[in-house]
Short mmCIF file of C-alpha atoms in Angstrom, two decimals:
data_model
loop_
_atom_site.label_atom_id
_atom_site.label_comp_id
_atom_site.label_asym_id
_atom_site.label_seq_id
_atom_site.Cartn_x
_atom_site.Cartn_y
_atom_site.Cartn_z
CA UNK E 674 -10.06 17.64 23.49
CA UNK E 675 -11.43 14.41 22.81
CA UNK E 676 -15.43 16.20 23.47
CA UNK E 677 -14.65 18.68 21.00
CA UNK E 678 -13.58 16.33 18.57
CA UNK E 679 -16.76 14.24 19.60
CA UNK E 680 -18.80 17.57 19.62
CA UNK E 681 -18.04 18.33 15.93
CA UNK E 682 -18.47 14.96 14.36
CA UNK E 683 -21.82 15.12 15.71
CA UNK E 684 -23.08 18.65 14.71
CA UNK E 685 -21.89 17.59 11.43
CA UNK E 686 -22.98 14.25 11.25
CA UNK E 687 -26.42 14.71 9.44
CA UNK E 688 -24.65 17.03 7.00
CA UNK E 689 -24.40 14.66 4.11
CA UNK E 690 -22.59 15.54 1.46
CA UNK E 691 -24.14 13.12 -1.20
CA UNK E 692 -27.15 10.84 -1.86
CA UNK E 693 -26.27 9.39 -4.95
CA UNK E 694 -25.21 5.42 -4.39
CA UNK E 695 -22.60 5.91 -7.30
CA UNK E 696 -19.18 7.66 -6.84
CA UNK E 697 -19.80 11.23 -8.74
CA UNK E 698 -16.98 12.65 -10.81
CA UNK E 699 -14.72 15.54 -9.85
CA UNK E 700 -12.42 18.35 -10.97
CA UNK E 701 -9.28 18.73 -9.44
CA UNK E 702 -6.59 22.12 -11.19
CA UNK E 703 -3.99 19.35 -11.88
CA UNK E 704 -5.71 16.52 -13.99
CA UNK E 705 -4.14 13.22 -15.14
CA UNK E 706 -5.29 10.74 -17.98
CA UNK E 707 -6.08 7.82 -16.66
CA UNK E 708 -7.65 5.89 -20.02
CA UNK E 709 -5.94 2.63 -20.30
CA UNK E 710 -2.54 2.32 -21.97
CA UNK E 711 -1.09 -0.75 -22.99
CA UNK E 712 1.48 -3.33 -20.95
CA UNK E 713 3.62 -5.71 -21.38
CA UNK E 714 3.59 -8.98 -19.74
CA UNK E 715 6.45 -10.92 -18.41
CA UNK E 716 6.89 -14.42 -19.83
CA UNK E 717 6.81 -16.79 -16.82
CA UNK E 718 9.80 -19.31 -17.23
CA UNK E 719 12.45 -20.97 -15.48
CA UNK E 720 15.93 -19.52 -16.64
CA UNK E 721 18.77 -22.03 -16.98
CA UNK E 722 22.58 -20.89 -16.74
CA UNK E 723 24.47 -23.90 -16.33
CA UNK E 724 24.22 -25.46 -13.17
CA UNK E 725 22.37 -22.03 -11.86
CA UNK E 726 18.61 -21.41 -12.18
CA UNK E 727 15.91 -18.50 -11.75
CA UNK E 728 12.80 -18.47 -12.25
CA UNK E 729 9.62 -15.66 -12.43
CA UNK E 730 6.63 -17.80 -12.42
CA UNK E 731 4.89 -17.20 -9.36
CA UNK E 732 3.16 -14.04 -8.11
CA UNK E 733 4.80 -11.10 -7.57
CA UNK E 734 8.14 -11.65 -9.54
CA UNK E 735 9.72 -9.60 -11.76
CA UNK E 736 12.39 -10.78 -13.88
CA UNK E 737 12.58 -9.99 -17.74
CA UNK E 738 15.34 -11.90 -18.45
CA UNK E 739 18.44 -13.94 -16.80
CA UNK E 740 21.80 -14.40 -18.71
CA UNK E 741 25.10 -15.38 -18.02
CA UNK E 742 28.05 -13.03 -18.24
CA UNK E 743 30.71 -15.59 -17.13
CA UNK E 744 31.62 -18.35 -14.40
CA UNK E 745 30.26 -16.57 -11.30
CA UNK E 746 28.14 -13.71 -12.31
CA UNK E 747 24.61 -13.30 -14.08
CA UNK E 748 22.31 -10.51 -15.07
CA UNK E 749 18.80 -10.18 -14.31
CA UNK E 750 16.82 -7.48 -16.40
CA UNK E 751 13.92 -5.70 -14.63
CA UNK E 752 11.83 -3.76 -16.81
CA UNK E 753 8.50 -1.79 -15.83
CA UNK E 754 4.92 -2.70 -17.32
CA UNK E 755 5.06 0.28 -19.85
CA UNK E 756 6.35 4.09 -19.50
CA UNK E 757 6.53 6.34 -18.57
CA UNK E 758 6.13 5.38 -14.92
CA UNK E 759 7.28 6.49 -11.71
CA UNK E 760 10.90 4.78 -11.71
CA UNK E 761 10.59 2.77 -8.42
CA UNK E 762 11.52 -0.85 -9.72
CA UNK E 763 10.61 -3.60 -8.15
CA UNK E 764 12.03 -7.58 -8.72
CA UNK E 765 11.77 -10.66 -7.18
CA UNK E 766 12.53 -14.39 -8.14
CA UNK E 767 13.78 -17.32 -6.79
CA UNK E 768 17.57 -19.24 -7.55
CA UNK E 769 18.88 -22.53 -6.77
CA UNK E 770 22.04 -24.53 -8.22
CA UNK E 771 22.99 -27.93 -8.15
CA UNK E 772 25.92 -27.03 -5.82
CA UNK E 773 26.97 -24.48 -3.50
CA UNK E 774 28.26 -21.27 -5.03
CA UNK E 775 28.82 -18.06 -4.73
CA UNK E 776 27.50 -16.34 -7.40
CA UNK E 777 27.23 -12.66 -8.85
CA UNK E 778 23.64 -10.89 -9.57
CA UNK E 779 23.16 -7.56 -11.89
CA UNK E 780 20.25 -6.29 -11.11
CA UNK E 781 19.77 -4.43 -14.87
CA UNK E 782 17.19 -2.07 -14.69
CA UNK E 783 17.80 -0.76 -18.48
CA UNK E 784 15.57 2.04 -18.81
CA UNK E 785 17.09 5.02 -16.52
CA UNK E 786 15.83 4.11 -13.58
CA UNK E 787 17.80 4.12 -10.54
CA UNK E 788 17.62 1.18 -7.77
CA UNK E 789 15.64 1.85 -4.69
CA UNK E 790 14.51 -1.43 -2.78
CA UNK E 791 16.99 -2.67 -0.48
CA UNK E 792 17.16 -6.75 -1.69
CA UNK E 793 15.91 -9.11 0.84
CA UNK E 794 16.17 -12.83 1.57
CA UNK E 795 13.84 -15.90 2.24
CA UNK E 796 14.09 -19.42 2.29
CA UNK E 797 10.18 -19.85 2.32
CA UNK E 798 8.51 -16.56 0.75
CA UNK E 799 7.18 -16.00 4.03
CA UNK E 800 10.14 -14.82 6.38
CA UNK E 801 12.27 -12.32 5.08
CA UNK E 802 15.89 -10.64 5.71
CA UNK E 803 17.88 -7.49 4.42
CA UNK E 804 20.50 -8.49 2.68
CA UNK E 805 24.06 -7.23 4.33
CA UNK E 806 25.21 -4.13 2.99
CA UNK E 807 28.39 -5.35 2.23
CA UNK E 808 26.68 -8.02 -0.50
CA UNK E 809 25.30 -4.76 -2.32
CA UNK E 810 27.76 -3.26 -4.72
CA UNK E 811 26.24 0.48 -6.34
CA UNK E 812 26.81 0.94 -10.21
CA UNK E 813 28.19 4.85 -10.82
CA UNK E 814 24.80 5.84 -11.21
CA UNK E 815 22.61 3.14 -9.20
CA UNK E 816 20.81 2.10 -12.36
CA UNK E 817 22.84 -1.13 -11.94
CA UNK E 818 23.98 -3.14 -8.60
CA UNK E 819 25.29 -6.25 -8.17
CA UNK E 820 24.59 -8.85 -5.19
CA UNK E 821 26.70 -11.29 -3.75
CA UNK E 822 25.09 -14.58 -2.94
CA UNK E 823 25.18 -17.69 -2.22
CA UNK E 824 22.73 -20.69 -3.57
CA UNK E 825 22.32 -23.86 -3.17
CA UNK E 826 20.08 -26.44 -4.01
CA UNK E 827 17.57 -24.88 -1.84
CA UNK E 828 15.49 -22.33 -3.20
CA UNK E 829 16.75 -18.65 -2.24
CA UNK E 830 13.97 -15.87 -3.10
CA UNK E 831 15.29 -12.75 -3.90
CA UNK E 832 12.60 -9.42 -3.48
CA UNK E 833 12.79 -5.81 -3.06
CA UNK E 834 10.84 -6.36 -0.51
CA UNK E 835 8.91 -8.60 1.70
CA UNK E 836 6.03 -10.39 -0.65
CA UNK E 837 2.64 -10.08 0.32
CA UNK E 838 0.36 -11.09 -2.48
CA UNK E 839 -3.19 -11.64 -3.29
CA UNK E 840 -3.28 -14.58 -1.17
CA UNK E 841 -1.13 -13.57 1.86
CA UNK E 842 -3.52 -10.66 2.33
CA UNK E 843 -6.50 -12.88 1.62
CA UNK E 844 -5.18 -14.94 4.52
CA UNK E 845 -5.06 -12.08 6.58
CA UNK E 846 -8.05 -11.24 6.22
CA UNK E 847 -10.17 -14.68 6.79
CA UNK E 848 -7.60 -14.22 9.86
CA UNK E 849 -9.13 -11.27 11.12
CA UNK E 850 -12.88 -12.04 10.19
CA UNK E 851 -12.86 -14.51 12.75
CA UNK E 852 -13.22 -11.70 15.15
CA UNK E 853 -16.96 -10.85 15.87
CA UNK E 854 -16.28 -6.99 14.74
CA UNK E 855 -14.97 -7.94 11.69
CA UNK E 856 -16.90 -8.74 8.30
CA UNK E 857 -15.40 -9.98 5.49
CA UNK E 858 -16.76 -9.20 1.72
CA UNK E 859 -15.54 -7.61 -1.25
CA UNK E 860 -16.07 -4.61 -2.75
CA UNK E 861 -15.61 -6.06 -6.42
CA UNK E 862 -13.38 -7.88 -8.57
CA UNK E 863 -10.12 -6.44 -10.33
CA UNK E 864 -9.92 -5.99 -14.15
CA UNK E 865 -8.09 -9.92 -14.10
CA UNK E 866 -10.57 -11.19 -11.96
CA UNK E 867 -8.85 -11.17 -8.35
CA UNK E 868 -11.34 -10.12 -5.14
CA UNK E 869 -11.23 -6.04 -4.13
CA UNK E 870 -10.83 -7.68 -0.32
CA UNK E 871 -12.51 -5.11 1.93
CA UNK E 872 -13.32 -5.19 5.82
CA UNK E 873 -16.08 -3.74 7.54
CA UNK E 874 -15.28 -3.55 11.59
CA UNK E 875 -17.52 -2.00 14.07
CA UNK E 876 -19.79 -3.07 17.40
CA UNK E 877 -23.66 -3.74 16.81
CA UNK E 878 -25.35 -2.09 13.65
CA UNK E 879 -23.33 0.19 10.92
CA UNK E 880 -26.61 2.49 10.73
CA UNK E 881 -25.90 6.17 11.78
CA UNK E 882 -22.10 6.06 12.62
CA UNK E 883 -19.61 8.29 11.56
CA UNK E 884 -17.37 6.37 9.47
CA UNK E 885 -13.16 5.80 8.58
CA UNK E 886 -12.16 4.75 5.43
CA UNK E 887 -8.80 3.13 5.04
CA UNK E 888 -6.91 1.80 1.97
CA UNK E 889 -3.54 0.50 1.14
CA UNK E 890 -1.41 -1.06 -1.88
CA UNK E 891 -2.55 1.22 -4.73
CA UNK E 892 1.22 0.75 -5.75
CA UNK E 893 2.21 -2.79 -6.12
CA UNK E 894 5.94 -2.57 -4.22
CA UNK E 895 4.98 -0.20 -1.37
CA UNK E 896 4.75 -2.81 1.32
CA UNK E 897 5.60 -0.61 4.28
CA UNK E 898 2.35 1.21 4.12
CA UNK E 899 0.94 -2.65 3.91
CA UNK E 900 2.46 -3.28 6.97
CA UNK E 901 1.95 0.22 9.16
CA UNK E 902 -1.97 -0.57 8.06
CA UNK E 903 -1.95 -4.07 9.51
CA UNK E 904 -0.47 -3.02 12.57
CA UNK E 905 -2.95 -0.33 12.39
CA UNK E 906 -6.24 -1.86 11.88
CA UNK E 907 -5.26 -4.53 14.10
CA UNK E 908 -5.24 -2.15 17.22
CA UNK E 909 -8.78 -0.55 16.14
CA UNK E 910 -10.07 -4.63 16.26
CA UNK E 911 -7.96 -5.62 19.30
CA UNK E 912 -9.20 -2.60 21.58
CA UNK E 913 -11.68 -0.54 19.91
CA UNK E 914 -14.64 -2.44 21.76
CA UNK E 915 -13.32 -2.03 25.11
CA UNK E 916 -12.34 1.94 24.69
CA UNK E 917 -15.88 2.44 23.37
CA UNK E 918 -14.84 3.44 19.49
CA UNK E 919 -16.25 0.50 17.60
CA UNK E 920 -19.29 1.07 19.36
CA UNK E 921 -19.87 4.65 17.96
CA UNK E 922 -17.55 4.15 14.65
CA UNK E 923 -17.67 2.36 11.65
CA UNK E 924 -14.30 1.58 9.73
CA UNK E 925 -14.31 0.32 6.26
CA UNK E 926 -10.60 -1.04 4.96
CA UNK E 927 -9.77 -2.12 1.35
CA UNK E 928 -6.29 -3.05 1.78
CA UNK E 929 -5.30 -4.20 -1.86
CA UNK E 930 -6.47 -1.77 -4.23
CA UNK E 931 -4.39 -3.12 -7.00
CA UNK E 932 -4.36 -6.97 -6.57
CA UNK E 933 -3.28 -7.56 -10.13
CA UNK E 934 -0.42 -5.00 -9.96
CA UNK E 935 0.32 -6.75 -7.12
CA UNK E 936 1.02 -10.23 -8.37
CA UNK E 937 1.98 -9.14 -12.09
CA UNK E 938 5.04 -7.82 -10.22
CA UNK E 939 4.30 -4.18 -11.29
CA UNK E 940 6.43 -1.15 -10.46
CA UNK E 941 3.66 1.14 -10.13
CA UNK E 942 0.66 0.29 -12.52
CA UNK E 943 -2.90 -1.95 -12.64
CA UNK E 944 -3.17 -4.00 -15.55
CA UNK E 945 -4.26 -0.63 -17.49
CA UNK E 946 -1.12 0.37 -17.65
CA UNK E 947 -1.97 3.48 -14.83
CA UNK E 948 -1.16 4.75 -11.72
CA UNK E 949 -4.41 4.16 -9.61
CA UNK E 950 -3.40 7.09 -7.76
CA UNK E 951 -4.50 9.72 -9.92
CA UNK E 952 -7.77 8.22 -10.88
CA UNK E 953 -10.08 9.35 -8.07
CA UNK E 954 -11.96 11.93 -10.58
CA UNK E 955 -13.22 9.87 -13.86
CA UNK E 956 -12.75 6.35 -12.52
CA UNK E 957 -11.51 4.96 -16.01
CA UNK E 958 -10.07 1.92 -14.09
CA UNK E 959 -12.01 -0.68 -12.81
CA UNK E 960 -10.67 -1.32 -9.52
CA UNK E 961 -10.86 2.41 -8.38
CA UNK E 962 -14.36 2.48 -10.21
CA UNK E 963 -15.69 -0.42 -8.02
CA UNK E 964 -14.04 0.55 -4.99
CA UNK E 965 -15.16 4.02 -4.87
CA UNK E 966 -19.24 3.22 -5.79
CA UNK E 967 -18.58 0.81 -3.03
CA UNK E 968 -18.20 3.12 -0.07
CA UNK E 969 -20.70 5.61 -1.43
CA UNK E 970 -23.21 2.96 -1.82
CA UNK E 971 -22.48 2.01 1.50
CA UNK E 972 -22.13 4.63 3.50
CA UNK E 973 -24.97 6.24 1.84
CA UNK E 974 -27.41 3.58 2.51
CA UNK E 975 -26.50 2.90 6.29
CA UNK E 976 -26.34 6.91 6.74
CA UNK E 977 -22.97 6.84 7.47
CA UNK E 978 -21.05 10.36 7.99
CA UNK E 979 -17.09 9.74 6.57
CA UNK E 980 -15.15 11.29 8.52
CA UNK E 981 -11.44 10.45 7.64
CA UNK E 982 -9.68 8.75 5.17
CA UNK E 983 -6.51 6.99 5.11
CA UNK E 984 -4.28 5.73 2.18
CA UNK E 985 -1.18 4.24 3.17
CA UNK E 986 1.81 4.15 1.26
CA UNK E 987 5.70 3.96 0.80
CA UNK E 988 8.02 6.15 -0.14
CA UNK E 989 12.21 6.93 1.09
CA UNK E 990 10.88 8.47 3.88
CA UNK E 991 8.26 8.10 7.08
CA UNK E 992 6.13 11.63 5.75
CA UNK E 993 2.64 12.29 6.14
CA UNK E 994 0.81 14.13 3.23
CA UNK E 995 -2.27 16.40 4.71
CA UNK E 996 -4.82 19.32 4.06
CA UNK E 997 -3.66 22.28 4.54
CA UNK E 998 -5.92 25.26 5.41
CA UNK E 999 -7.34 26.04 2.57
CA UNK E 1000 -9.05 22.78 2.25
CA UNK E 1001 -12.39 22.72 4.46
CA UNK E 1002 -12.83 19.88 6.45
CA UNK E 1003 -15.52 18.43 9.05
CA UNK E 1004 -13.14 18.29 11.82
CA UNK E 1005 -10.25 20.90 10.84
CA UNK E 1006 -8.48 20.09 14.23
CA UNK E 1007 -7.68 16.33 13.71
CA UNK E 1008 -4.58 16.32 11.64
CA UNK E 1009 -2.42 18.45 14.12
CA UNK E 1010 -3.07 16.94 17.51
CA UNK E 1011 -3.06 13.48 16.02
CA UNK E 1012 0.38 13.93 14.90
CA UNK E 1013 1.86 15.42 17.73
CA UNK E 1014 0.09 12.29 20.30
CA UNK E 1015 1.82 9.70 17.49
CA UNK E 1016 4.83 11.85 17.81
CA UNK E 1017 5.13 11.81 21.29
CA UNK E 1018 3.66 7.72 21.62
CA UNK E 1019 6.74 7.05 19.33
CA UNK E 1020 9.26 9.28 20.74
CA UNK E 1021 10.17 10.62 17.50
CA UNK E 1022 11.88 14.50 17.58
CA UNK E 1023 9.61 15.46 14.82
CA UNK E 1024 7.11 14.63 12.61
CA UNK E 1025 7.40 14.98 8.87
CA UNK E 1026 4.13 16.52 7.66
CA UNK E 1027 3.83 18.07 4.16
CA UNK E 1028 0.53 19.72 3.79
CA UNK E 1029 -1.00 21.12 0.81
CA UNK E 1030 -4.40 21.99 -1.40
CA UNK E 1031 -6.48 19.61 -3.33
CA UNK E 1032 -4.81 19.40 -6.87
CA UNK E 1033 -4.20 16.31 -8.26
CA UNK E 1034 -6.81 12.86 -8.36
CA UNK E 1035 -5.89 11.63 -5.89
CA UNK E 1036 -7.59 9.40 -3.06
CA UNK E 1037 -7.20 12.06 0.08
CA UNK E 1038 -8.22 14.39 -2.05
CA UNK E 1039 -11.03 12.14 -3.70
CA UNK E 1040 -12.25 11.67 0.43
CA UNK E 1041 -12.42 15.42 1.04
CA UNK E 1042 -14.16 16.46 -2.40
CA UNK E 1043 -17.07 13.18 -2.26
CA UNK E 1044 -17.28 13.44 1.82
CA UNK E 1045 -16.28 16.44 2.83
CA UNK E 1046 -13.53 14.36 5.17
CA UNK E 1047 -9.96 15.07 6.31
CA UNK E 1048 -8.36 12.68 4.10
CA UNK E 1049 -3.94 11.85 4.70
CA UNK E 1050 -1.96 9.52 2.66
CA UNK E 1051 0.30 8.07 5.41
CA UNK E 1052 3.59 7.43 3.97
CA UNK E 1053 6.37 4.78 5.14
CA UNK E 1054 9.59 4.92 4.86
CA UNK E 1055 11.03 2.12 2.45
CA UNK E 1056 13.97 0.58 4.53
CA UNK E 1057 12.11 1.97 7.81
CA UNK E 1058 12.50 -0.51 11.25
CA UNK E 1059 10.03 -3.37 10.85
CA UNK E 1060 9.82 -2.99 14.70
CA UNK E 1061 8.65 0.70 14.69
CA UNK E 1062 6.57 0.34 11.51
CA UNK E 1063 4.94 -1.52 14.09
CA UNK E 1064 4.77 0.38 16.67
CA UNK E 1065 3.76 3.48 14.66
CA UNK E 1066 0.88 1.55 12.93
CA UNK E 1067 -0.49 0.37 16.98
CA UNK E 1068 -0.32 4.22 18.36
CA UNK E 1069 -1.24 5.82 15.64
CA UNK E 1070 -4.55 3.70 15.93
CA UNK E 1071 -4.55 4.52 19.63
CA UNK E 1072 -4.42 7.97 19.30
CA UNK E 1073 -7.10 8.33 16.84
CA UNK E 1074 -9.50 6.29 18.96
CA UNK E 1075 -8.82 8.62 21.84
CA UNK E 1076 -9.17 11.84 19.40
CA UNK E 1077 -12.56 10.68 18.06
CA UNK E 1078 -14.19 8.83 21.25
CA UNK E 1079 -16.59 10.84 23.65
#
């Protein structure tokens, strides 16, 4: 299997499917507006309720507002960057008191959205825990819940998830570029300013190597994906010299697409007020713009072949999103062996595939209309096992270098 995978990435190699060293616009049935739309920043403050504070002013909170509804319990208001939007909200901030309390928190979403991040608990920012269900009280209809808590003088952060901002993945990646495989540039600079981080690992020269292209964090809470790509690219840098793949590969990985949603504390949107998403046709927004003219520049100058792409994600669910058959691909055989080796490396009954056409902007459909490449948005399950996130990430990387290597 793995020479007939090898077999067709060669015939096909010298089939490029551009030579322009800009991104070139595309047509998809279902098309979205991307122009920029208007947002609303959060005021960064430190709330004061007596002898109970919170504050939003550091990256990646979101808190609108903090008020006291009597001796023990407070509501926090979390409201999106504009509408309409997909309603996945995300929060975080940090408390602290003067004593040790219990106290009460609404989480007051206000705008018909429904909660969906399990809230989770740090002392530091850096190591995080669910909170116990039995702290988590459900409204009738979920756009309200209320946590039980209790603060101290310490500061307890509060997040739907686990934060990983523009500098934790920064970190990460000076981490890994200290590996020989591993170079560290960027691809650009978001529409505030903040580096489009991006990773170029292989063995020896880039020139004439079919190439993967991996991305993550197009949506600002989906931290799962984050974390199956880590785990992910890790394994291609930790054993993809000594199985041979980084010697005839080339992976390129961009793994914060939207650094400004990101630390804005954004449910969904970049600072244009759009889902990045559905931009992979006009490239109205600059970070999908940049990004984009980046690996066609590159791979077009070192005569690189693209393969696959991968965009990782989050959603309630582990699922992966793939081409079905009437979408023409350089190696049509990939997506259904690869899923049944991570399937049976992960001991998992099934996997959840949905596969479907080319309709929509977005970025696996963007890889298969610019390269001609199979291109999957990975999804992760929001309150899925840290553990097997993991473990998923490691043999899904395993089993792709085993497809693709002679």
């Amino acid at each position: 299997m793995r020479i007939v995978f090898a077999l067709l990435v060669l015939l096909l190699f010298s089939c490029k499917t551009t030579t322009k060293l800009t991104a070139v616009p595309h047509t998809y049935p279902n098309p979205v507006d991307t122009t920029t739309k208007p947002i609303v920043y959060q005021k960064k403050q430190v709330y004061s309720c007596g002898d109970l504070s919170a504050s939003n002013d550091f990256p990646t909170a979101r808190l609108n507002s903090f008020v006291q509804e009597n001796d023990s319990t407070f509501t926090a208001r979390i409201w999106p960057e504009n509408f309409p939007i997909n309603p996945s909200p995300w929060y975080a901030f940090k408390l602290w008191s003067k004593n040790e309390r219990e106290v009460y928190i609404n989480l007051d979403y206000s705008n018909g959205a429904k909660h969906r991040y399990t809230p989770k608990l740090s002392a530091d920012g850096d190591k995080w825990t669910p909170l116990d269900a039995s702290l988590l009280t459900h409204g009738v209809d979920s756009t309200r819940v209320q946590l039980k808590l209790t603060t101290s003088k310490d500061t307890l952060w509060v997040a739907a998830q686990e934060i990983e901002d523009h500098r934790r993945v920064g970190q990460w990646v000076k981490q890994l570029s200290k590996n020989s495989l591993v170079t560290n540039t960027t691809a650009g600079k978001s529409a505030l300013g903040r580096d489009l981080y991006h990773l170029n690992i292989t063995q020896g020269a880039v020139d004439n190597k079919p190439t993967i292209l991996i991305i993550s964090r197009q949506h600002p809470p989906e931290v799962t994906g984050f974390l199956c790509m880590k785990a992910f690219v890790e394994t291609i840098v930790e054993e993809g010299a000594t199985n041979g793949f980084l010697s005839q590969y080339r992976v390129m990985v961009y793994p914060l697409m939207n650094p400004d949603g990101v630390d804005l504390g954004h449910y969904r949107h970049n600072t244009g007020g759009v889902d990045l998403n559905r931009d992979w046709s006009k490239y109205h927004q600059p970070e999908i713009k940049q990004v984009t003219n980046h690996m066609v520049r590159e791979t077009v100058t070192h005569n690189n072949d693209v393969v696959l792409g991968l965009d990782f994600h989050s959603t309630f669910h582990d699922v992966y999103y793939t081409p079905d058959a009437t979408v023409k691909r350089k190696i049509p055989e990939f997506t259904k062996v690869w899923l049944e080796k991570i399937r049976l490396a992960t001991g998992l009954e099934r996997i959840n595939e949905a596969p479907g056409p080319i309709s929509r902007p977005t970025s696996s459909g963007w890889f298969n209309q610019q390269f001609g490449a199979t291109g999957i948005t990975y999804e992760i399950g929001d309150d899925t096992p840290r553990d097997f996130i993991k473990k998923k990430g490691v043999e899904s990387a395993r089993a792709m270098m085993q497809l693709l290597t002679k």
